[in-house]
PDB file of C-alpha atoms and ligand atoms in Angstrom:
ATOM      1  CA  MET H1393      58.383-133.265  -3.924  1.00  0.00           C
ATOM      2  CA  THR H1394      57.416-132.429  -0.458  1.00  0.00           C
ATOM      3  CA  GLU H1395      57.016-128.918   0.664  1.00  0.00           C
ATOM      4  CA  LEU H1396      59.602-127.804   3.140  1.00  0.00           C
ATOM      5  CA  PHE H1397      58.928-124.098   3.355  1.00  0.00           C
ATOM      6  CA  ARG H1398      55.699-122.153   2.926  1.00  0.00           C
ATOM      7  CA  ALA H1399      55.257-118.386   3.338  1.00  0.00           C
ATOM      8  CA  GLU H1400      52.049-116.737   2.766  1.00  0.00           C
ATOM      9  CA  GLY H1401      51.452-112.784   2.864  1.00  0.00           C
ATOM     10  CA  LEU H1402      54.850-112.369   4.522  1.00  0.00           C
ATOM     11  CA  THR H1403      55.404-108.688   5.576  1.00  0.00           C
ATOM     12  CA  ARG H1404      57.990-107.027   7.664  1.00  0.00           C
ATOM     13  CA  VAL H1405      57.830-103.357   8.456  1.00  0.00           C
ATOM     14  CA  TYR H1406      60.755-101.594  10.378  1.00  0.00           C
ATOM     15  CA  THR H1407      60.184 -98.704  12.185  1.00  0.00           C
ATOM     16  CA  ASP H1408      63.419 -96.902  12.590  1.00  0.00           C
ATOM     17  CA  GLY H1409      62.824 -93.836  14.753  1.00  0.00           C
ATOM     18  CA  ARG H1410      60.284 -91.796  12.708  1.00  0.00           C
ATOM     19  CA  ARG H1411      61.262 -93.793   9.551  1.00  0.00           C
ATOM     20  CA  ARG H1412      59.041 -96.484   8.354  1.00  0.00           C
ATOM     21  CA  VAL H1413      60.686 -99.149   6.025  1.00  0.00           C
ATOM     22  CA  ASP H1414      58.532-101.632   4.301  1.00  0.00           C
ATOM     23  CA  ALA H1415      61.249-104.232   4.099  1.00  0.00           C
ATOM     24  CA  LEU H1416      59.210-107.135   2.886  1.00  0.00           C
ATOM     25  CA  THR H1417      55.421-106.752   1.466  1.00  0.00           C
ATOM     26  CA  ASP H1418      52.922-109.658   1.050  1.00  0.00           C
ATOM     27  CA  VAL H1419      55.578-112.352  -0.071  1.00  0.00           C
ATOM     28  CA  ALA H1420      54.277-115.748  -0.925  1.00  0.00           C
ATOM     29  CA  LEU H1421      56.819-118.500  -1.510  1.00  0.00           C
ATOM     30  CA  THR H1422      57.179-122.263  -1.350  1.00  0.00           C
ATOM     31  CA  VAL H1423      60.479-124.227  -1.279  1.00  0.00           C
ATOM     32  CA  ASP H1424      60.330-127.941  -1.869  1.00  0.00           C
ATOM     33  CA  THR H1425      62.673-130.636  -0.582  1.00  0.00           C
ATOM     34  CA  GLY H1426      65.834-130.808  -2.684  1.00  0.00           C
ATOM     35  CA  GLN H1427      65.316-127.462  -4.585  1.00  0.00           C
ATOM     36  CA  ARG H1428      68.154-125.031  -5.016  1.00  0.00           C
ATOM     37  CA  LEU H1429      66.601-121.574  -4.567  1.00  0.00           C
ATOM     38  CA  GLY H1430      68.363-118.439  -5.588  1.00  0.00           C
ATOM     39  CA  ILE H1431      67.116-115.106  -4.264  1.00  0.00           C
ATOM     40  CA  VAL H1432      68.289-112.184  -6.271  1.00  0.00           C
ATOM     41  CA  GLY H1433      67.791-108.557  -6.279  1.00  0.00           C
ATOM     42  CA  GLU H1434      69.462-105.268  -5.670  1.00  0.00           C
ATOM     43  CA  SER H1435      70.862-104.204  -2.268  1.00  0.00           C
ATOM     44  CA  GLY H1436      67.979-103.472   0.112  1.00  0.00           C
ATOM     45  CA  SER H1437      65.281-105.396  -1.916  1.00  0.00           C
ATOM     46  CA  GLY H1438      64.414-107.435   1.113  1.00  0.00           C
ATOM     47  CA  LYS H1439      66.382-110.682   0.494  1.00  0.00           C
ATOM     48  CA  SER H1440      67.961-110.955   3.797  1.00  0.00           C
ATOM     49  CA  THR H1441      64.865-110.023   5.583  1.00  0.00           C
ATOM     50  CA  LEU H1442      62.980-112.854   3.820  1.00  0.00           C
ATOM     51  CA  VAL H1443      65.603-115.709   4.700  1.00  0.00           C
ATOM     52  CA  ARG H1444      65.529-114.429   8.301  1.00  0.00           C
ATOM     53  CA  LEU H1445      61.982-114.736   8.490  1.00  0.00           C
ATOM     54  CA  LEU H1446      61.991-118.216   6.928  1.00  0.00           C
ATOM     55  CA  ALA H1447      64.528-119.184   9.497  1.00  0.00           C
ATOM     56  CA  ALA H1448      62.498-117.726  12.184  1.00  0.00           C
ATOM     57  CA  LEU H1449      65.425-115.447  13.287  1.00  0.00           C
ATOM     58  CA  ASP H1450      62.926-112.609  13.178  1.00  0.00           C
ATOM     59  CA  ARG H1451      59.076-112.310  13.321  1.00  0.00           C
ATOM     60  CA  PRO H1452      57.029-111.016  10.513  1.00  0.00           C
ATOM     61  CA  THR H1453      54.819-107.897  10.963  1.00  0.00           C
ATOM     62  CA  ALA H1454      52.200-109.861   8.990  1.00  0.00           C
ATOM     63  CA  GLY H1455      51.821-113.251   7.249  1.00  0.00           C
ATOM     64  CA  ARG H1456      52.784-116.738   7.970  1.00  0.00           C
ATOM     65  CA  VAL H1457      55.562-119.230   7.656  1.00  0.00           C
ATOM     66  CA  TRP H1458      55.336-123.080   7.865  1.00  0.00           C
ATOM     67  CA  PHE H1459      58.206-125.463   7.719  1.00  0.00           C
ATOM     68  CA  GLN H1460      57.541-129.148   6.939  1.00  0.00           C
ATOM     69  CA  GLY H1461      53.832-128.358   7.435  1.00  0.00           C
ATOM     70  CA  THR H1462      54.206-126.943  10.799  1.00  0.00           C
ATOM     71  CA  GLU H1463      53.354-123.392  11.438  1.00  0.00           C
ATOM     72  CA  VAL H1464      56.427-121.498  12.806  1.00  0.00           C
ATOM     73  CA  THR H1465      54.974-117.900  13.231  1.00  0.00           C
ATOM     74  CA  GLY H1466      54.276-117.010  16.625  1.00  0.00           C
ATOM     75  CA  ARG H1467      55.845-120.035  18.064  1.00  0.00           C
ATOM     76  CA  PRO H1468      58.065-119.505  21.203  1.00  0.00           C
ATOM     77  CA  GLU H1469      61.655-120.234  20.808  1.00  0.00           C
ATOM     78  CA  ARG H1470      61.574-123.403  22.826  1.00  0.00           C
ATOM     79  CA  GLU H1471      59.295-124.982  20.437  1.00  0.00           C
ATOM     80  CA  LEU H1472      61.481-124.267  17.329  1.00  0.00           C
ATOM     81  CA  GLY H1473      63.935-127.112  18.025  1.00  0.00           C
ATOM     82  CA  PHE H1474      62.820-128.984  14.819  1.00  0.00           C
ATOM     83  CA  LEU H1475      63.608-125.995  12.700  1.00  0.00           C
ATOM     84  CA  ARG H1476      66.772-125.081  14.433  1.00  0.00           C
ATOM     85  CA  ALA H1477      68.276-128.457  13.867  1.00  0.00           C
ATOM     86  CA  ALA H1478      67.145-128.762  10.229  1.00  0.00           C
ATOM     87  CA  VAL H1479      67.818-125.360   8.995  1.00  0.00           C
ATOM     88  CA  GLN H1480      71.405-123.934   9.134  1.00  0.00           C
ATOM     89  CA  LEU H1481      72.771-120.636   7.895  1.00  0.00           C
ATOM     90  CA  VAL H1482      75.847-119.254   6.393  1.00  0.00           C
ATOM     91  CA  PHE H1483      76.314-115.557   6.484  1.00  0.00           C
ATOM     92  CA  GLN H1484      78.260-113.182   4.304  1.00  0.00           C
ATOM     93  CA  ASP H1485      81.010-112.195   6.622  1.00  0.00           C
ATOM     94  CA  PRO H1486      83.313-114.887   7.815  1.00  0.00           C
ATOM     95  CA  TRP H1487      85.308-112.361   9.821  1.00  0.00           C
ATOM     96  CA  SER H1488      82.402-111.290  12.173  1.00  0.00           C
ATOM     97  CA  SER H1489      80.580-114.685  12.164  1.00  0.00           C
ATOM     98  CA  LEU H1490      83.237-116.784  13.898  1.00  0.00           C
ATOM     99  CA  THR H1491      83.914-116.026  17.636  1.00  0.00           C
ATOM    100  CA  PRO H1492      87.556-114.751  17.491  1.00  0.00           C
ATOM    101  CA  ARG H1493      88.628-116.368  20.988  1.00  0.00           C
ATOM    102  CA  MET H1494      87.262-119.811  20.302  1.00  0.00           C
ATOM    103  CA  ARG H1495      89.301-122.599  18.535  1.00  0.00           C
ATOM    104  CA  VAL H1496      87.945-123.970  15.418  1.00  0.00           C
ATOM    105  CA  GLY H1497      87.447-127.331  17.134  1.00  0.00           C
ATOM    106  CA  ASP H1498      84.999-125.605  19.333  1.00  0.00           C
ATOM    107  CA  ILE H1499      83.435-123.327  16.873  1.00  0.00           C
ATOM    108  CA  ILE H1500      82.339-126.036  14.488  1.00  0.00           C
ATOM    109  CA  PRO H1501      80.443-128.304  16.792  1.00  0.00           C
ATOM    110  CA  GLU H1502      78.629-125.170  18.273  1.00  0.00           C
ATOM    111  CA  PRO H1503      75.157-125.937  16.895  1.00  0.00           C
ATOM    112  CA  LEU H1504      75.437-129.402  18.361  1.00  0.00           C
ATOM    113  CA  ARG H1505      75.729-128.012  21.986  1.00  0.00           C
ATOM    114  CA  SER H1506      72.568-125.791  21.668  1.00  0.00           C
ATOM    115  CA  ARG H1507      69.875-127.344  23.980  1.00  0.00           C
ATOM    116  CA  LEU H1508      67.098-126.998  21.364  1.00  0.00           C
ATOM    117  CA  VAL H1509      69.174-128.674  18.725  1.00  0.00           C
ATOM    118  CA  ARG H1510      70.478-131.506  20.950  1.00  0.00           C
ATOM    119  CA  ARG H1511      66.963-132.661  21.860  1.00  0.00           C
ATOM    120  CA  GLN H1512      66.405-133.282  17.989  1.00  0.00           C
ATOM    121  CA  LEU H1513      69.593-135.417  17.553  1.00  0.00           C
ATOM    122  CA  PRO H1514      70.507-138.998  18.720  1.00  0.00           C
ATOM    123  CA  ALA H1515      71.660-138.921  22.253  1.00  0.00           C
ATOM    124  CA  ASP H1516      75.001-140.620  21.275  1.00  0.00           C
ATOM    125  CA  VAL H1517      76.419-137.994  18.704  1.00  0.00           C
ATOM    126  CA  ASP H1518      80.144-137.972  19.214  1.00  0.00           C
ATOM    127  CA  HIS H1519      81.152-134.386  18.672  1.00  0.00           C
ATOM    128  CA  ARG H1520      84.936-135.359  17.851  1.00  0.00           C
ATOM    129  CA  ALA H1521      83.798-137.633  15.255  1.00  0.00           C
ATOM    130  CA  ARG H1522      81.285-135.179  13.663  1.00  0.00           C
ATOM    131  CA  LEU H1523      84.128-132.486  13.940  1.00  0.00           C
ATOM    132  CA  ALA H1524      86.346-134.749  11.923  1.00  0.00           C
ATOM    133  CA  GLU H1525      83.722-135.580   9.357  1.00  0.00           C
ATOM    134  CA  VAL H1526      82.710-131.977   8.553  1.00  0.00           C
ATOM    135  CA  MET H1527      86.160-130.709   8.368  1.00  0.00           C
ATOM    136  CA  ALA H1528      86.754-133.386   5.855  1.00  0.00           C
ATOM    137  CA  ASP H1529      83.521-132.393   3.982  1.00  0.00           C
ATOM    138  CA  VAL H1530      85.096-128.714   3.593  1.00  0.00           C
ATOM    139  CA  ASP H1531      88.649-129.978   2.902  1.00  0.00           C
ATOM    140  CA  LEU H1532      90.183-128.652   6.054  1.00  0.00           C
ATOM    141  CA  PRO H1533      92.870-130.697   7.651  1.00  0.00           C
ATOM    142  CA  LEU H1534      91.807-131.805  11.215  1.00  0.00           C
ATOM    143  CA  GLU H1535      94.946-130.289  12.663  1.00  0.00           C
ATOM    144  CA  TYR H1536      93.439-126.882  12.009  1.00  0.00           C
ATOM    145  CA  ALA H1537      90.972-127.596  14.848  1.00  0.00           C
ATOM    146  CA  ASP H1538      93.458-126.196  17.437  1.00  0.00           C
ATOM    147  CA  ARG H1539      93.644-122.989  15.761  1.00  0.00           C
ATOM    148  CA  PHE H1540      91.809-119.653  16.027  1.00  0.00           C
ATOM    149  CA  PRO H1541      89.900-117.830  13.298  1.00  0.00           C
ATOM    150  CA  HIS H1542      92.344-115.235  12.585  1.00  0.00           C
ATOM    151  CA  GLU H1543      94.858-117.648  11.502  1.00  0.00           C
ATOM    152  CA  PHE H1544      92.821-118.453   8.333  1.00  0.00           C
ATOM    153  CA  SER H1545      92.129-116.700   5.109  1.00  0.00           C
ATOM    154  CA  GLY H1546      88.618-115.501   4.134  1.00  0.00           C
ATOM    155  CA  GLY H1547      88.012-118.601   2.055  1.00  0.00           C
ATOM    156  CA  GLN H1548      89.109-120.898   4.823  1.00  0.00           C
ATOM    157  CA  ARG H1549      86.948-118.953   7.355  1.00  0.00           C
ATOM    158  CA  GLN H1550      83.835-119.405   4.991  1.00  0.00           C
ATOM    159  CA  ARG H1551      84.750-123.090   5.006  1.00  0.00           C
ATOM    160  CA  ILE H1552      84.762-123.221   8.774  1.00  0.00           C
ATOM    161  CA  ALA H1553      81.452-121.486   8.825  1.00  0.00           C
ATOM    162  CA  ILE H1554      80.059-124.220   6.309  1.00  0.00           C
ATOM    163  CA  ALA H1555      81.376-126.903   8.351  1.00  0.00           C
ATOM    164  CA  ARG H1556      79.774-125.506  11.457  1.00  0.00           C
ATOM    165  CA  ALA H1557      76.421-125.367   9.508  1.00  0.00           C
ATOM    166  CA  LEU H1558      76.800-128.980   8.607  1.00  0.00           C
ATOM    167  CA  ALA H1559      77.590-130.293  12.055  1.00  0.00           C
ATOM    168  CA  PRO H1560      73.860-130.997  12.931  1.00  0.00           C
ATOM    169  CA  ARG H1561      73.254-132.581   9.430  1.00  0.00           C
ATOM    170  CA  PRO H1562      70.780-130.122   8.497  1.00  0.00           C
ATOM    171  CA  GLU H1563      68.363-130.622   5.746  1.00  0.00           C
ATOM    172  CA  VAL H1564      68.479-127.032   4.559  1.00  0.00           C
ATOM    173  CA  LEU H1565      71.339-124.701   4.050  1.00  0.00           C
ATOM    174  CA  ILE H1566      70.621-120.982   3.760  1.00  0.00           C
ATOM    175  CA  ALA H1567      73.481-118.929   2.678  1.00  0.00           C
ATOM    176  CA  ASP H1568      73.122-115.148   2.588  1.00  0.00           C
ATOM    177  CA  GLU H1569      75.730-113.751   0.215  1.00  0.00           C
ATOM    178  CA  PRO H1570      78.170-116.478   0.809  1.00  0.00           C
ATOM    179  CA  VAL H1571      80.990-115.444  -1.369  1.00  0.00           C
ATOM    180  CA  SER H1572      80.317-111.628  -1.562  1.00  0.00           C
ATOM    181  CA  ALA H1573      83.046-110.792   1.017  1.00  0.00           C
ATOM    182  CA  LEU H1574      85.620-113.126  -0.375  1.00  0.00           C
ATOM    183  CA  ASP H1575      88.374-112.236  -2.876  1.00  0.00           C
ATOM    184  CA  VAL H1576      87.272-112.900  -6.484  1.00  0.00           C
ATOM    185  CA  SER H1577      89.971-115.779  -6.666  1.00  0.00           C
ATOM    186  CA  VAL H1578      88.543-117.818  -3.953  1.00  0.00           C
ATOM    187  CA  ARG H1579      84.775-117.259  -4.827  1.00  0.00           C
ATOM    188  CA  ALA H1580      84.705-120.027  -7.389  1.00  0.00           C
ATOM    189  CA  GLN H1581      86.268-122.528  -4.927  1.00  0.00           C
ATOM    190  CA  VAL H1582      83.651-121.689  -2.235  1.00  0.00           C
ATOM    191  CA  MET H1583      80.786-121.996  -4.720  1.00  0.00           C
ATOM    192  CA  ASN H1584      82.060-125.286  -6.062  1.00  0.00           C
ATOM    193  CA  LEU H1585      82.329-126.569  -2.466  1.00  0.00           C
ATOM    194  CA  LEU H1586      78.644-125.655  -1.785  1.00  0.00           C
ATOM    195  CA  ASN H1587      77.702-127.265  -4.972  1.00  0.00           C
ATOM    196  CA  ASP H1588      79.461-130.418  -4.216  1.00  0.00           C
ATOM    197  CA  LEU H1589      78.142-130.484  -0.451  1.00  0.00           C
ATOM    198  CA  VAL H1590      74.609-129.674  -1.618  1.00  0.00           C
ATOM    199  CA  ALA H1591      74.684-132.757  -4.121  1.00  0.00           C
ATOM    200  CA  SER H1592      76.597-135.101  -1.720  1.00  0.00           C
ATOM    201  CA  HIS H1593      74.376-134.510   1.304  1.00  0.00           C
ATOM    202  CA  GLY H1594      71.125-134.086  -0.426  1.00  0.00           C
ATOM    203  CA  LEU H1595      70.513-130.509   1.091  1.00  0.00           C
ATOM    204  CA  THR H1596      68.151-128.266   0.198  1.00  0.00           C
ATOM    205  CA  LEU H1597      69.592-124.845  -0.803  1.00  0.00           C
ATOM    206  CA  ILE H1598      68.430-121.186  -0.284  1.00  0.00           C
ATOM    207  CA  VAL H1599      71.136-118.701  -1.688  1.00  0.00           C
ATOM    208  CA  VAL H1600      70.831-114.951  -1.348  1.00  0.00           C
ATOM    209  CA  SER H1601      72.974-113.058  -3.813  1.00  0.00           C
ATOM    210  CA  HIS H1602      72.896-109.693  -5.438  1.00  0.00           C
ATOM    211  CA  ASP H1603      75.218-111.453  -7.916  1.00  0.00           C
ATOM    212  CA  LEU H1604      73.395-113.500 -10.643  1.00  0.00           C
ATOM    213  CA  MET H1605      76.468-115.380 -11.430  1.00  0.00           C
ATOM    214  CA  VAL H1606      76.456-117.028  -8.028  1.00  0.00           C
ATOM    215  CA  VAL H1607      72.985-117.969  -8.359  1.00  0.00           C
ATOM    216  CA  ARG H1608      73.317-119.281 -11.764  1.00  0.00           C
ATOM    217  CA  HIS H1609      76.115-121.600 -10.562  1.00  0.00           C
ATOM    218  CA  LEU H1610      74.243-122.858  -7.667  1.00  0.00           C
ATOM    219  CA  CYS H1611      70.428-122.687  -8.322  1.00  0.00           C
ATOM    220  CA  ASP H1612      67.699-124.429 -10.206  1.00  0.00           C
ATOM    221  CA  ARG H1613      64.981-121.925  -9.313  1.00  0.00           C
ATOM    222  CA  ILE H1614      65.060-118.218  -8.865  1.00  0.00           C
ATOM    223  CA  ALA H1615      63.106-115.677  -7.025  1.00  0.00           C
ATOM    224  CA  VAL H1616      63.740-112.024  -8.116  1.00  0.00           C
ATOM    225  CA  MET H1617      63.162-109.266  -5.422  1.00  0.00           C
ATOM    226  CA  GLN H1618      62.458-105.667  -5.735  1.00  0.00           C
ATOM    227  CA  ALA H1619      61.561-103.159  -3.037  1.00  0.00           C
ATOM    228  CA  GLY H1620      60.311-105.983  -0.669  1.00  0.00           C
ATOM    229  CA  ARG H1621      58.364-107.920  -3.159  1.00  0.00           C
ATOM    230  CA  ILE H1622      58.885-111.143  -5.470  1.00  0.00           C
ATOM    231  CA  VAL H1623      58.372-109.686  -8.775  1.00  0.00           C
ATOM    232  CA  GLU H1624      59.332-112.904 -10.687  1.00  0.00           C
ATOM    233  CA  GLN H1625      59.927-116.511  -9.811  1.00  0.00           C
ATOM    234  CA  GLY H1626      60.553-119.727 -11.756  1.00  0.00           C
ATOM    235  CA  PRO H1627      62.878-122.311 -13.024  1.00  0.00           C
ATOM    236  CA  ALA H1628      66.338-120.702 -13.434  1.00  0.00           C
ATOM    237  CA  GLU H1629      66.479-121.227 -17.207  1.00  0.00           C
ATOM    238  CA  GLN H1630      63.099-119.578 -17.715  1.00  0.00           C
ATOM    239  CA  VAL H1631      64.204-116.515 -15.563  1.00  0.00           C
ATOM    240  CA  TYR H1632      67.414-116.322 -17.576  1.00  0.00           C
ATOM    241  CA  GLU H1633      66.173-116.999 -21.019  1.00  0.00           C
ATOM    242  CA  ALA H1634      62.839-115.217 -20.987  1.00  0.00           C
ATOM    243  CA  PRO H1635      62.747-112.632 -17.975  1.00  0.00           C
ATOM    244  CA  ARG H1636      59.303-111.432 -17.587  1.00  0.00           C
ATOM    245  CA  THR H1637      60.122-107.881 -16.038  1.00  0.00           C
ATOM    246  CA  ASP H1638      62.373-105.160 -17.120  1.00  0.00           C
ATOM    247  CA  TYR H1639      63.872-105.197 -13.641  1.00  0.00           C
ATOM    248  CA  THR H1640      65.062-108.746 -14.145  1.00  0.00           C
ATOM    249  CA  ARG H1641      66.349-107.722 -17.660  1.00  0.00           C
ATOM    250  CA  THR H1642      68.368-104.874 -15.961  1.00  0.00           C
ATOM    251  CA  LEU H1643      69.856-107.276 -13.278  1.00  0.00           C
ATOM    252  CA  LEU H1644      70.747-109.908 -16.046  1.00  0.00           C
ATOM    253  CA  ALA H1645      72.192-107.011 -18.256  1.00  0.00           C
ATOM    254  CA  ALA H1646      74.697-106.193 -15.302  1.00  0.00           C
ATOM    255  CA  VAL H1647      76.163-109.409 -15.501  1.00  0.00           C
ATOM    256  CA  PRO H1648      78.661-109.514 -18.711  1.00  0.00           C
ATOM    257  CA  ARG H1649      77.882-112.963 -19.780  1.00  0.00           C
ATOM    258  CA  PHE H1650      74.030-112.372 -19.992  1.00  0.00           C
ATOM    259  CA  SER H1651      74.055-109.200 -22.030  1.00  0.00           C
ATOM    260  CA  ALA H1652      73.662-110.291 -25.583  1.00  0.00           C
TER     261      ALA H1652
HETATM  262  P1  ADP A 837      68.808-106.944   0.995  1.00  0.00           P
HETATM  263  O1  ADP A 837      69.280-108.065   1.876  1.00  0.00           O
HETATM  264  O2  ADP A 837      68.126-107.393  -0.050  1.00  0.00           O
HETATM  265  O3  ADP A 837      70.111-105.936   0.769  1.00  0.00           O
HETATM  266  P2  ADP A 837      67.403-106.290   3.636  1.00  0.00           P
HETATM  267  O4  ADP A 837      66.451-107.270   3.630  1.00  0.00           O
HETATM  268  O5  ADP A 837      68.829-106.366   4.419  1.00  0.00           O
HETATM  269  O6  ADP A 837      67.843-106.205   1.922  1.00  0.00           O
HETATM  270  O7  ADP A 837      66.854-104.842   3.742  1.00  0.00           O
HETATM  271  C1  ADP A 837      65.537-104.397   3.346  1.00  0.00           C
HETATM  272  C2  ADP A 837      65.187-103.125   3.862  1.00  0.00           C
HETATM  273  O8  ADP A 837      65.053-103.125   5.203  1.00  0.00           O
HETATM  274  C3  ADP A 837      66.245-102.060   3.504  1.00  0.00           C
HETATM  275  O9  ADP A 837      65.780-100.948   3.239  1.00  0.00           O
HETATM  276  C4  ADP A 837      67.097-102.214   4.863  1.00  0.00           C
HETATM  277  O10 ADP A 837      67.671-100.785   5.179  1.00  0.00           O
HETATM  278  C5  ADP A 837      65.929-102.217   5.849  1.00  0.00           C
HETATM  279  N1  ADP A 837      66.272-102.866   7.009  1.00  0.00           N
HETATM  280  C6  ADP A 837      66.813-104.156   7.223  1.00  0.00           C
HETATM  281  N2  ADP A 837      67.028-104.514   8.680  1.00  0.00           N
HETATM  282  C7  ADP A 837      66.522-103.293   9.235  1.00  0.00           C
HETATM  283  C8  ADP A 837      66.491-103.184  10.584  1.00  0.00           C
HETATM  284  N3  ADP A 837      66.890-104.106  11.532  1.00  0.00           N
HETATM  285  N4  ADP A 837      66.058-101.958  11.002  1.00  0.00           N
HETATM  286  C9  ADP A 837      65.529-101.038  10.147  1.00  0.00           C
HETATM  287  N5  ADP A 837      65.564-101.295   8.689  1.00  0.00           N
HETATM  288  C10 ADP A 837      66.066-102.401   8.252  1.00  0.00           C
HETATM  289 MG1   MG A 838      71.259-108.827   2.603  1.00  0.00          MG
END
């Protein structure tokens, strides 16, 4: 397996007025091609901060990040095209992540219009064809392309966000709490969709969730975070069957199916 992400000594301190928040402290992590990594931990443990740093949406206070062997840390945005095309994100809230006044048919190809991303793609990418492809990928009829986000349910909106993420044919999908804002009744559908897409497109997946059921469904590797540090990581089965820390045991016990 080839190494996709490497992080060393990753640290992020926020200074919020007089308050200092150690959001992430000395995190080391590697993610290999084809892995499905779940990042779990209670709210405020630094999960979103970690994936934002991996995706170079934020800069670390200390430490370094590499993507496909190239150091990302400290590089200006104009040199990050290789990462912007290959790594796409899906966020928690499908209400705020879609521009309300844009039609779905314009929202989905958005990443293809970014100048940085465009330079990484073949010059002849047909936006309409790609739109049709990724809408089919997420099981949305092409007629919906003319509609606006408010005309859709939460689950459908998250499908739109996933279609947008797939538009540039990324290698990695990072999903930060992708089903937490959805009705319980549609969570399984969206998780199954993600599962199928990761398999059929051969994607590498990084999923953040405070809910271990989500991660159990989607991931083959788990990193457990507490107070800005990774306190345990390993193959999913190992973490589930033989957790090494009391903190992980507590997280697992909070999920009915895990409590023995
Ligand atoms: P999680 O995703 O696990 O809930 P976060 O990475 O969002 O955790 O946050 C980790 C810590 O950093 C929390 O204490 C949070 O309040 C703080 N934090 C996150 N973003 C900011 C920010 N932009 N400014 C100040 N503090 C922040
Ligand atoms: Mg978060």
